[in-house]
DNA sequence: TTGAAAGCGTTACCAA
DNA sequence: TTGGTAACGCTTTCAA
């Protein structure tokens, strides 16, 4: 179809080998070509509009120099953290000289996981995969996934097995830090607006919250806990329930910024001032946190760095510089204090 | 490296040809193999853990069955619309049997465009590209881009030339509709909180706003226009300027939801009620619109559909079913009325 | 019906 | 130093 090395070679009166070396420049291997020849070959290639065929190159090199990113759930790519992961992932690919193949799994399509497992993943097209947002996978699919002998790194997943390469967040510590922060601001009764306690991640969060509560001797009461499912309407209801309870809490740790904002709204309804009457902290530090009044404290996720490191880790595995034995990289969320929990500066 | 067709052929005592046909199933070509042989070959392949080499397949087929998505600006992938485009793009790729290669251009890296143009784009690795967010490109880069003879479709770009395949939004009409909506709600003096009027898109927006203003005989005054740069702080200042002017406006069209929310905040500061005193409408219909109180009316972008259509269009070009002559697909934003502009239902 | 062999475009080895 | 040539893994044509 296009212009090939051979065609250039014929026109320039040299061998394809010479063309290959000339065009790659910088003396790959130890081949010497006269400056003059190189220049002529370059000119011919330019004239003919030559574009190297990356596919042929990948075939002969035996490595694709390409990595796959699999978004296990199409819905979750609309979460604010996803583009941040993607940014880090893309940057790492660029830095390390890989290209990135993105697959999105659409739950509403029939057998989407099955199709992916057999058509995409089994076809050798990339050197390895980063899997993101795998919060649900059945035993059989997991088995099939592992049976395919290809380097995998999992990011932000529902914990499954120890034998998996994993880039994760220390959720327990994140909630511990958030809760401790409210206590340090003087809160005496701190509530927890969770997402969905049937998820493993939420249980870890609960543990972190409880650890702080106990450490400082605050009341540990099931009436202090409600679920908002990470979404607006149920969080609003949960926030009302928490704020209308007696005795009332004076601090709330929320599972994400959306639910924390609902707490702010209810405080507004009830005439409670934030942070004086109620101190509030969200989770994930999304753009929303800076949009609301008062601005929302939140736990920041180093998503871009996590994405970067996931790729770097995957590349190591691909190059065989790393055993594939369930190494785990853990990141800790960082406390970002804004007005909603800052009693000291804003009184 | 891995298990090849040849290896399977030897083990099964047949030819590589037979294996190739057997594993692809469904009688590609008109070849007949006995059920029994096919079954045996399949079993051997399974036992040996065979994974077809997609790269070799791509090479011999002459088409990569792969498309590139180029995010011209890494920062803009954090905009709420990007994941929606991506969702449509990914779905189209899935439906049409293509894989997707994502490239992100990081402005902070030296010669990022240059590197992309020479290393990535010139390397034949995909059949064609969708370019997104190209709001700045110099003459020389544009020339080099077009000189590479590869199918391109541009999405959400700064308009440059007529000869470009383009999927775009009818910005003028979007702002016309938004403005007209406020007028229909009874507004007599409508202001425009723009982004940055040095951008072409903002000029189109201004034209749409003005068209509606003039059509209904409302005042057309430069004091009704301010720039907020799409960002929080400058939008807040611009909103104050607009709302403190005399005579005061009773309706504001904003260039995005972030700036519209700043209008809400200022109304709150000034004790103005929304929508009774001031009706407000944003743009892009992001998640933020439903988060604030009162909920924000906005112009909805059919981003997912645009992404889908961009890929479908690109595939047509790749298959040669479409001449590459600057065809343009235009989408119209849809009015989404929420409380911030709805005087009739909420009084 | 089946298999051998040519070819896809590139790289790398090995003679010359 | 140079260029022919084999090889990468697959598909497809052509001959048996």
XYZ file of C-alpha atoms (C1' of nucleotides) in Angstrom:
726
model
C 0.000 0.000 0.000
C 2.373 2.694 1.163
C 5.990 3.439 0.428
C 8.293 0.734 1.743
C 11.932 0.537 2.608
C 12.465 -1.636 -0.433
C 10.971 0.948 -2.762
C 13.228 3.618 -1.347
C 16.201 1.306 -1.622
C 15.568 0.704 -5.304
C 15.153 4.349 -6.077
C 18.248 5.300 -4.139
C 20.276 2.399 -5.483
C 21.125 0.941 -2.096
C 19.973 -1.969 0.017
C 16.897 -1.918 2.234
C 19.254 -2.499 5.103
C 21.063 0.715 4.371
C 17.790 2.592 4.168
C 16.661 1.160 7.459
C 19.804 2.309 9.171
C 19.925 5.666 7.468
C 16.391 6.588 8.416
C 16.691 5.511 12.004
C 19.690 7.821 12.324
C 22.107 7.974 15.248
C 23.882 4.807 14.126
C 21.771 2.049 15.555
C 24.044 -0.920 15.766
C 27.552 0.076 14.805
C 26.875 0.592 11.159
C 28.688 3.344 9.350
C 27.215 5.020 6.329
C 28.757 7.972 4.585
C 27.103 11.249 5.398
C 26.423 11.678 1.745
C 24.552 8.395 1.339
C 22.488 9.028 4.440
C 21.516 12.431 3.141
C 20.513 11.064 -0.242
C 18.464 8.270 1.272
C 16.714 10.719 3.572
C 15.878 12.919 0.638
C 14.426 10.057 -1.387
C 12.349 8.937 1.587
C 11.068 12.448 2.046
C 10.233 12.793 -1.642
C 8.333 9.547 -1.665
C 6.444 10.449 1.504
C 7.706 7.467 3.413
C 6.054 6.539 6.701
C 7.610 3.684 8.640
C 5.250 0.817 9.310
C 5.059 0.533 13.055
C 3.246 -2.773 12.863
C 6.049 -4.442 10.933
C 8.501 -2.965 13.369
C 6.573 -4.369 16.302
C 6.425 -7.787 14.726
C 10.096 -8.090 14.064
C 11.077 -6.620 17.398
C 8.981 -9.153 19.239
C 7.739 -6.473 21.612
C 4.801 -4.273 20.850
C 6.044 -1.363 22.940
C 2.403 -0.849 23.620
C 0.368 -1.225 26.804
C -3.316 -1.713 27.394
C -5.525 0.200 29.782
C -8.780 -1.528 30.598
C -11.586 0.468 32.185
C -13.643 -2.296 33.675
C -16.691 -0.103 33.977
C -17.663 2.491 31.396
C -19.658 4.442 33.942
C -16.744 5.016 36.210
C -14.703 6.811 33.571
C -16.985 9.750 34.298
C -15.693 9.910 37.833
C -13.451 12.892 38.458
C -10.501 10.716 39.396
C -10.357 8.894 36.076
C -8.876 11.690 33.966
C -6.240 12.167 36.633
C -5.235 8.522 36.482
C -5.251 8.791 32.718
C -2.987 11.795 32.778
C -0.384 9.944 34.809
C -0.755 6.807 32.747
C -0.334 8.728 29.501
C 2.676 10.565 30.785
C 4.379 7.392 31.936
C 3.750 5.783 28.557
C 5.290 8.776 26.861
C 8.290 8.824 29.179
C 8.938 5.123 28.817
C 8.369 4.974 25.068
C 5.162 2.969 24.991
C 1.903 3.639 23.275
C -1.405 3.158 25.040
C -4.349 1.080 23.921
C -7.565 1.875 25.746
C -10.414 -0.599 26.182
C -13.662 0.363 27.841
C -16.059 -2.339 28.994
C -19.706 -1.426 28.546
C -21.809 -3.321 31.031
C -24.985 -2.888 29.028
C -23.602 -4.929 26.146
C -24.100 -8.686 26.170
C -21.188 -10.709 27.481
C -18.991 -7.678 27.552
C -16.465 -9.261 29.868
C -16.545 -12.491 27.975
C -15.942 -10.736 24.688
C -13.115 -8.772 26.163
C -11.486 -11.822 27.694
C -11.573 -13.810 24.491
C -11.235 -11.238 21.739
C -9.130 -8.445 23.109
C -7.092 -9.827 25.939
C -6.155 -13.070 24.243
C -4.979 -11.360 21.105
C -1.334 -10.460 21.523
C -1.421 -6.786 20.730
C 0.149 -5.160 23.754
C 2.861 -6.224 26.185
C 0.716 -5.942 29.287
C -2.364 -4.400 30.838
C -3.397 -2.013 33.550
C -6.853 -2.882 34.838
C -8.759 -0.096 36.507
C -12.029 -0.033 38.444
C -12.446 -3.785 38.729
C -14.801 -3.683 41.661
C -16.727 -6.711 40.597
C -15.469 -9.866 38.972
C -16.663 -13.410 39.413
C -14.471 -16.366 40.219
C -14.567 -17.807 36.747
C -13.643 -14.594 34.971
C -10.864 -14.027 37.453
C -9.558 -17.494 36.765
C -9.679 -16.972 33.028
C -7.952 -13.639 33.406
C -5.102 -15.129 35.361
C -4.892 -18.115 33.052
C -3.873 -15.797 30.253
C -0.236 -15.402 30.949
C 0.140 -11.684 30.440
C 1.511 -9.023 32.775
C -1.286 -7.315 34.688
C -1.381 -4.458 37.145
C -4.589 -3.646 38.979
C -5.492 -0.146 40.070
C -8.276 0.858 42.464
C -9.862 -2.524 42.575
C -11.989 -4.470 44.943
C -9.452 -6.593 46.815
C -9.529 -10.186 45.758
C -6.356 -12.151 46.109
C -2.930 -11.625 47.452
C -1.293 -12.825 44.272
C -2.143 -9.749 42.276
C -0.004 -6.779 41.271
C -1.812 -3.948 42.832
C -1.640 -0.175 43.074
C -3.950 0.880 45.854
C -4.922 3.522 48.315
C -4.655 3.040 52.040
C -8.314 3.685 52.631
C -8.206 2.828 56.281
C -5.523 5.392 56.916
C -7.277 7.997 54.784
C -10.380 7.857 56.944
C -8.338 7.667 60.098
C -6.576 10.895 59.116
C -9.818 12.618 58.147
C -11.482 11.660 61.403
C -8.484 12.580 63.501
C -8.386 15.970 61.796
C -11.956 16.735 62.862
C -11.181 15.638 66.390
C -8.153 17.904 66.435
C -10.425 20.736 65.395
C -12.326 20.169 68.593
C -15.139 17.888 67.489
C -16.507 15.766 70.312
C -18.993 13.664 68.373
C -18.003 12.700 64.846
C -20.351 10.947 62.417
C -19.525 8.944 59.297
C -21.482 9.369 56.071
C -20.393 6.221 54.239
C -21.014 5.170 50.667
C -22.135 1.572 50.672
C -20.986 -0.622 53.533
C -21.440 -3.771 51.490
C -18.260 -2.759 49.641
C -14.933 -3.819 50.997
C -13.518 -0.319 50.560
C -16.237 1.104 52.772
C -15.485 -1.421 55.470
C -11.863 -0.341 55.435
C -13.033 3.245 55.656
C -15.205 2.379 58.614
C -12.265 0.772 60.336
C -10.169 3.896 59.906
C -12.932 6.103 61.217
C -13.438 3.830 64.210
C -9.751 3.642 64.984
C -9.577 7.414 65.334
C -12.803 7.592 67.315
C -11.565 5.019 69.797
C -8.073 6.405 70.016
C -9.425 9.739 71.242
C -12.219 8.290 73.334
C -15.119 9.689 71.326
C -18.528 7.997 71.307
C -18.742 5.030 68.969
C -22.381 4.637 68.168
C -24.177 3.042 65.236
C -26.494 6.047 65.054
C -23.431 8.003 63.949
C -23.189 5.989 60.735
C -25.290 6.326 57.591
C -24.977 5.289 53.965
C -25.371 7.715 51.054
C -24.318 5.481 48.184
C -21.923 8.179 46.942
C -24.834 9.869 45.206
C -26.660 13.092 45.736
C -30.197 12.176 46.772
C -29.461 9.285 49.136
C -26.614 11.279 50.648
C -28.948 14.176 51.276
C -31.301 11.874 53.136
C -28.458 10.311 55.073
C -27.153 13.755 55.987
C -30.567 14.767 57.316
C -30.729 11.624 59.374
C -27.299 12.265 60.872
C -27.933 15.920 61.616
C -31.377 15.435 63.082
C -30.223 12.812 65.568
C -29.962 13.633 69.226
C -27.454 14.281 70.549
C -26.329 16.007 67.379
C -22.845 15.391 65.981
C -20.452 18.301 65.597
C -18.370 16.780 62.820
C -19.005 14.615 59.747
C -16.617 12.562 57.669
C -18.105 11.869 54.223
C -17.178 9.192 51.694
C -16.879 11.591 48.784
C -17.254 15.269 48.001
C -20.742 14.911 46.585
C -22.093 13.517 49.822
C -20.142 16.056 51.867
C -21.791 18.829 49.881
C -25.160 17.411 50.829
C -24.126 17.802 54.431
C -23.392 21.450 53.728
C -26.818 21.830 52.152
C -28.569 20.308 55.134
C -26.586 22.513 57.503
C -27.839 25.434 55.479
C -31.436 24.187 55.753
C -31.106 23.704 59.489
C -29.353 26.994 60.117
C -26.214 25.282 61.341
C -22.986 27.076 60.597
C -19.991 25.281 59.116
C -17.394 24.777 60.494
C -18.399 26.231 63.866
C -21.424 24.068 64.603
C -20.478 21.227 62.316
C -17.088 20.558 60.773
C -17.240 18.670 57.478
C -14.680 16.796 55.411
C -15.166 15.056 52.088
C -13.111 12.550 50.136
C -11.173 12.531 46.828
C -10.616 16.288 46.651
C -12.527 16.829 43.430
C -13.141 20.151 41.696
C -16.469 20.350 43.480
C -14.698 20.922 46.792
C -13.556 24.360 45.685
C -16.855 25.267 44.084
C -19.037 25.267 47.149
C -19.436 27.763 49.938
C -17.827 27.259 52.388
C -15.078 25.456 50.508
C -14.808 21.828 51.408
C -11.926 20.098 53.138
C -11.173 16.762 51.547
C -8.748 13.870 51.341
C -6.644 14.214 48.219
C -5.857 11.141 46.109
C -2.513 11.115 44.303
C -4.267 9.703 41.249
C -1.891 11.027 38.629
C 1.081 9.614 40.482
C -0.708 6.311 40.957
C -1.368 6.091 37.232
C 2.249 6.882 36.492
C 3.545 4.317 38.915
C 1.149 1.652 37.676
C 2.636 1.958 34.203
C 6.205 2.096 35.452
C 5.526 -1.043 37.454
C 3.914 -2.786 34.502
C 6.856 -1.947 32.274
C 9.197 -3.466 34.825
C 7.191 -6.649 34.771
C 7.155 -6.692 30.968
C 10.900 -6.363 30.886
C 11.183 -9.197 33.358
C 12.884 -6.979 35.915
C 10.262 -7.746 38.458
C 8.759 -10.946 39.641
C 5.057 -11.108 39.249
C 4.237 -11.987 42.802
C 1.516 -9.747 44.082
C 3.633 -6.750 44.899
C 1.520 -3.928 46.221
C 2.155 -0.212 46.004
C 0.154 1.702 48.541
C -0.550 5.420 48.448
C -1.838 7.494 51.312
C -4.489 10.164 50.787
C -3.427 13.639 51.850
C -5.414 15.931 54.044
C -6.451 19.178 52.326
C -7.882 21.613 54.822
C -10.307 24.212 53.547
C -12.873 26.263 55.330
C -15.452 23.544 56.039
C -13.320 21.988 58.745
C -11.010 24.803 59.717
C -12.170 26.234 63.006
C -8.862 27.711 63.995
C -8.245 30.172 61.162
C -11.796 31.152 60.459
C -13.268 30.935 63.931
C 8.589 -16.361 22.308
C 5.019 -17.518 22.610
C 3.162 -20.448 21.122
C 2.829 -20.123 17.355
C 0.590 -21.622 14.745
C 3.509 -23.659 13.505
C 4.125 -25.183 16.906
C 0.505 -26.194 17.192
C 0.593 -27.599 13.683
C 3.547 -29.821 14.509
C 2.014 -31.106 17.687
C -1.326 -31.796 16.015
C 0.260 -33.286 12.932
C -1.363 -30.863 10.506
C -0.268 -27.831 8.552
C -0.151 -24.281 9.910
C -2.760 -23.439 7.320
C -5.150 -25.915 8.833
C -4.552 -24.537 12.295
C -5.131 -21.011 11.110
C -8.457 -21.982 9.599
C -9.513 -24.172 12.463
C -8.903 -21.564 15.121
C -10.626 -18.774 13.287
C -13.734 -20.975 13.067
C -16.770 -20.235 10.961
C -15.041 -21.421 7.789
C -13.156 -18.363 6.709
C -12.567 -18.819 3.014
C -14.341 -21.937 1.788
C -12.128 -24.378 3.472
C -13.613 -27.558 4.836
C -12.079 -29.324 7.766
C -13.596 -32.318 9.445
C -15.265 -31.551 12.740
C -12.950 -33.984 14.345
C -9.764 -32.318 13.143
C -10.993 -28.906 14.125
C -11.772 -30.159 17.585
C -8.373 -31.730 18.002
C -6.569 -28.623 16.804
C -8.585 -26.470 19.178
C -7.700 -28.753 22.036
C -3.996 -28.659 21.277
C -4.086 -24.867 21.013
C -5.850 -24.671 24.334
C -3.396 -27.044 25.967
C -0.442 -25.063 24.707
C -1.984 -21.776 25.833
C -1.992 -20.318 22.364
C -2.632 -16.595 21.944
C -2.892 -15.307 18.396
C -0.403 -12.585 17.587
C -2.494 -9.575 16.689
C 0.508 -7.712 15.379
C 1.321 -10.356 12.795
C -2.320 -10.429 11.837
C -2.373 -6.683 11.377
C 0.722 -6.777 9.255
C -0.516 -9.374 6.873
C -3.971 -7.858 6.636
C -2.575 -4.493 5.696
C -5.027 -2.724 7.979
C -4.388 -2.159 11.645
C -8.064 -2.136 12.614
C -6.921 0.387 15.143
C -7.645 4.098 15.466
C -5.830 6.869 17.274
C -7.317 9.431 19.607
C -5.130 12.467 20.168
C -5.851 14.755 23.094
C -4.073 17.884 21.969
C -4.004 19.276 25.463
C -3.433 17.177 28.556
C -5.126 19.730 30.773
C -8.377 19.558 28.922
C -8.840 15.853 29.563
C -9.844 16.930 33.051
C -12.810 18.804 31.654
C -16.111 17.082 32.394
C -16.924 16.669 28.725
C -13.871 14.598 27.916
C -14.962 11.336 29.550
C -18.259 11.663 27.729
C -16.531 11.984 24.367
C -14.351 9.078 25.349
C -17.324 6.932 26.197
C -18.829 7.456 22.753
C -15.508 6.986 21.038
C -14.833 3.761 22.874
C -18.268 2.431 22.140
C -17.978 3.178 18.447
C -14.602 1.457 18.309
C -16.112 -1.585 19.965
C -19.129 -1.620 17.650
C -17.042 -1.225 14.529
C -14.339 -3.683 15.518
C -11.459 -1.285 16.016
C -9.112 -0.842 18.905
C -8.223 2.574 20.241
C -4.790 4.066 20.739
C -4.742 7.112 22.974
C -2.094 9.831 22.786
C -2.010 12.738 25.195
C 0.105 15.786 24.413
C 1.716 17.328 27.465
C 2.371 20.993 26.856
C 4.972 21.216 29.556
C 7.271 18.806 27.746
C 9.735 20.192 25.216
C 8.595 20.049 21.607
C 5.629 17.943 22.519
C 3.825 18.659 19.261
C 6.950 18.171 17.235
C 7.662 14.857 18.880
C 4.123 13.726 18.293
C 4.130 14.770 14.669
C 7.343 12.973 13.876
C 7.350 9.974 16.176
C 3.783 8.977 16.672
C 1.779 10.304 13.778
C 4.280 9.382 11.083
C 4.596 5.847 12.309
C 1.997 3.731 10.623
C 0.345 2.145 13.627
C -3.306 3.042 13.239
C -5.585 3.565 10.257
C -6.578 7.100 11.182
C -6.875 9.654 13.951
C -9.444 11.642 15.848
C -7.959 14.901 17.082
C -9.659 16.506 20.033
C -9.218 19.884 21.728
C -6.959 21.409 19.085
C -7.636 24.981 20.032
C -4.203 26.171 19.165
C -1.969 25.103 16.323
C 0.459 27.133 14.309
C 0.583 27.288 10.521
C 3.654 25.134 10.209
C 2.375 22.335 12.434
C -0.939 22.400 10.623
C 0.867 22.089 7.321
C 2.957 19.177 8.552
C -0.131 17.515 9.924
C -1.935 17.732 6.623
C 1.158 16.707 4.692
C 0.995 13.319 6.383
C -1.533 11.588 4.282
C -3.602 9.939 6.978
C -7.340 10.145 7.651
C -8.103 12.751 10.293
C -11.276 13.865 12.012
C -11.237 16.915 14.248
C -13.533 17.280 17.244
C -14.158 20.442 19.244
C -11.417 22.443 17.663
C -10.651 26.025 17.052
C -11.877 26.523 13.476
C -9.043 26.817 11.041
C -9.718 25.769 7.516
C -12.644 24.619 5.507
C -10.817 21.578 4.207
C -10.960 19.698 7.446
C -13.179 16.843 8.578
C -14.892 18.267 11.522
C -17.346 17.287 14.238
C -18.492 20.468 15.906
C -21.084 22.165 18.034
C -23.253 24.972 16.749
C -22.104 27.383 19.408
C -23.927 30.344 17.941
C -27.214 28.513 18.093
C -26.530 27.194 21.581
C -26.168 30.691 22.981
C -29.067 31.945 20.927
C -31.259 29.254 22.480
C -30.003 29.955 25.990
C -30.600 33.672 25.652
C -33.989 33.236 24.082
C -34.974 30.936 26.911
C -34.222 33.619 29.505
C -36.173 36.159 27.479
C -39.100 33.777 27.308
C -38.963 33.533 31.077
C -39.621 37.235 31.191
C -36.128 38.693 31.414
C -35.901 42.252 30.090
C -32.199 42.808 30.443
C -29.942 39.824 29.793
C -26.198 39.854 30.408
C -23.510 37.551 29.020
C -20.750 36.161 31.199
C -18.336 35.000 28.500
C -15.171 32.920 28.798
C -12.477 34.616 26.770
C -13.535 36.735 23.818
C -10.193 36.334 22.124
C -11.281 32.779 21.288
C -13.230 32.147 18.138
C -15.757 30.002 20.003
C -16.559 32.878 22.334
C -17.123 35.197 19.414
C -19.628 32.732 17.981
C -21.272 32.570 21.378
C -21.470 36.335 21.495
C -23.117 36.373 18.090
C -25.774 33.932 19.232
C -26.438 35.929 22.379
C -26.705 39.148 20.378
C -28.973 37.615 17.792
C -31.510 36.719 20.461
C -31.168 40.075 22.219
C -31.816 41.938 19.002
C -34.588 39.679 17.824
C -36.601 40.472 20.935
C -35.614 44.106 21.158
C -33.688 43.883 24.416
C -30.914 46.340 25.256
C -27.592 45.541 23.609
C -24.985 47.191 25.732
C -21.295 46.472 26.225
C -21.749 46.842 29.980
C -23.805 43.651 29.782
C -20.774 41.640 28.751
C -17.926 40.393 30.937
C -15.231 37.732 30.689
C -14.663 35.098 33.347
C -12.110 32.923 31.581
C -14.164 29.821 32.395
C -12.581 29.742 35.822
C -13.850 30.337 39.300
C -12.124 33.431 40.590
C -12.265 35.600 37.473
C -15.851 34.515 36.910
C -16.736 35.554 40.430
C -15.314 39.006 39.758
C -17.061 39.232 36.416
C -20.339 38.184 38.040
C -19.977 40.916 40.659
C -19.318 43.462 37.966
C -22.400 42.410 36.022
C -24.685 42.310 39.035
C -23.521 45.588 40.518
C -24.118 47.527 37.294
C -27.018 49.937 37.023
C -29.523 49.265 35.692
C -29.145 45.721 36.952
C -29.722 42.769 34.616
C -32.427 40.248 35.398
C -30.904 37.353 33.503
C -27.393 36.011 32.894
C -26.131 33.594 30.270
C -22.834 32.056 31.354
C -20.173 30.339 29.255
C -19.943 27.290 31.473
C -21.412 25.888 34.649
C -18.531 26.960 36.837
C -19.013 30.601 35.964
C -22.800 30.290 36.275
C -22.325 28.982 39.799
C -20.319 32.085 40.623
C -23.333 34.110 39.548
C -25.411 32.112 42.000
C -22.878 32.825 44.728
C -22.925 36.549 44.073
C -26.718 36.552 44.043
C -26.529 34.946 47.432
C -24.105 37.599 48.656
C -26.312 40.397 47.355
C -29.554 38.920 48.629
C -30.927 38.484 45.127
C -33.196 35.509 44.629
C -32.779 33.117 41.721
C -34.674 32.790 39.443
C -37.116 35.524 40.498
C -34.724 38.479 40.584
C -32.115 36.979 38.307
C -32.519 34.003 36.011
C -29.286 32.112 35.326
C -28.258 29.554 32.738
C -24.906 27.815 32.372
C -23.299 25.826 29.598
C -22.238 22.184 29.056
C -24.628 20.662 31.576
C -21.964 19.196 33.828
C -22.530 17.322 37.070
C -22.025 20.581 38.930
C -25.343 21.884 37.601
C -27.257 19.402 39.714
C -25.092 19.870 42.776
C -25.861 23.488 43.520
C -28.846 25.149 45.111
C -30.916 26.197 43.214
C -30.104 23.656 40.525
C -28.663 25.196 37.425
C -30.228 25.288 33.973
C -27.657 24.573 31.295
C -27.076 23.791 27.636
C -26.454 20.087 27.211
C -23.745 18.898 24.815
C -24.323 15.566 23.089
C -20.689 14.695 23.701
C -21.076 10.931 23.750
C -22.916 10.969 20.444
C -20.339 13.314 18.968
C -17.566 10.950 19.962
C -19.423 8.027 18.470
C -20.071 9.833 15.217
C -16.510 11.057 14.945
C -15.291 7.465 14.963
C -17.990 6.262 12.577
C -17.032 9.065 10.237
C -13.337 8.270 10.518
C -13.957 4.623 9.770
C -15.840 5.598 6.637
C -12.899 7.632 5.488
C -10.490 4.803 6.266
C -12.558 2.437 4.199
C -12.559 4.929 1.372
C -16.316 5.254 1.485
C -16.093 8.937 2.017
C -14.139 11.622 0.282
C -11.952 13.575 2.590
C -13.247 16.985 1.719
C -13.973 18.939 4.820
C -17.324 17.436 5.618
C -18.735 18.879 8.792
C -21.108 17.296 11.255
C -22.783 19.844 13.429
C -24.542 19.152 16.707
C -26.875 21.494 18.517
C -26.777 21.894 22.294
C -30.024 21.118 24.057
C -31.691 23.307 26.598
C -32.001 21.715 30.037
C -34.240 23.770 32.269
C -33.730 23.495 35.998
C -34.700 25.785 38.794
C -32.203 28.602 38.195
C -34.077 29.839 35.143
C -37.528 28.422 35.680
C -39.801 31.234 36.825
C -43.005 29.611 35.717
C -43.005 26.402 37.763
C -41.286 27.706 40.843
C -42.525 31.297 40.828
C -9.705 -31.727 0.769
C -5.088 -30.543 2.101
C -0.330 -28.495 2.469
C 3.538 -25.907 0.713
C 5.108 -21.498 -0.132
C 4.968 -16.652 -0.943
C 4.422 -12.448 1.083
C 3.236 -8.412 4.563
C 7.576 -4.416 6.047
C 10.822 -4.370 9.070
C 15.236 -5.657 11.624
C 19.433 -8.206 12.509
C 22.640 -11.655 11.483
C 26.330 -13.180 8.777
C 29.081 -13.475 4.859
C 31.657 -10.985 1.569
C 32.092 -1.131 5.859
C 28.480 -3.061 3.105
C 24.483 -5.818 1.253
C 22.058 -10.179 0.788
C 19.100 -12.998 3.488
C 16.593 -15.078 7.058
C 13.259 -14.328 10.355
C 9.056 -12.325 13.054
C 3.751 -14.946 12.962
C 0.217 -14.825 10.318
C -2.988 -15.186 5.940
C -3.895 -16.563 1.406
C -2.977 -18.195 -3.086
C -1.843 -21.945 -5.711
C -0.607 -26.473 -6.776
C -1.011 -31.250 -5.481
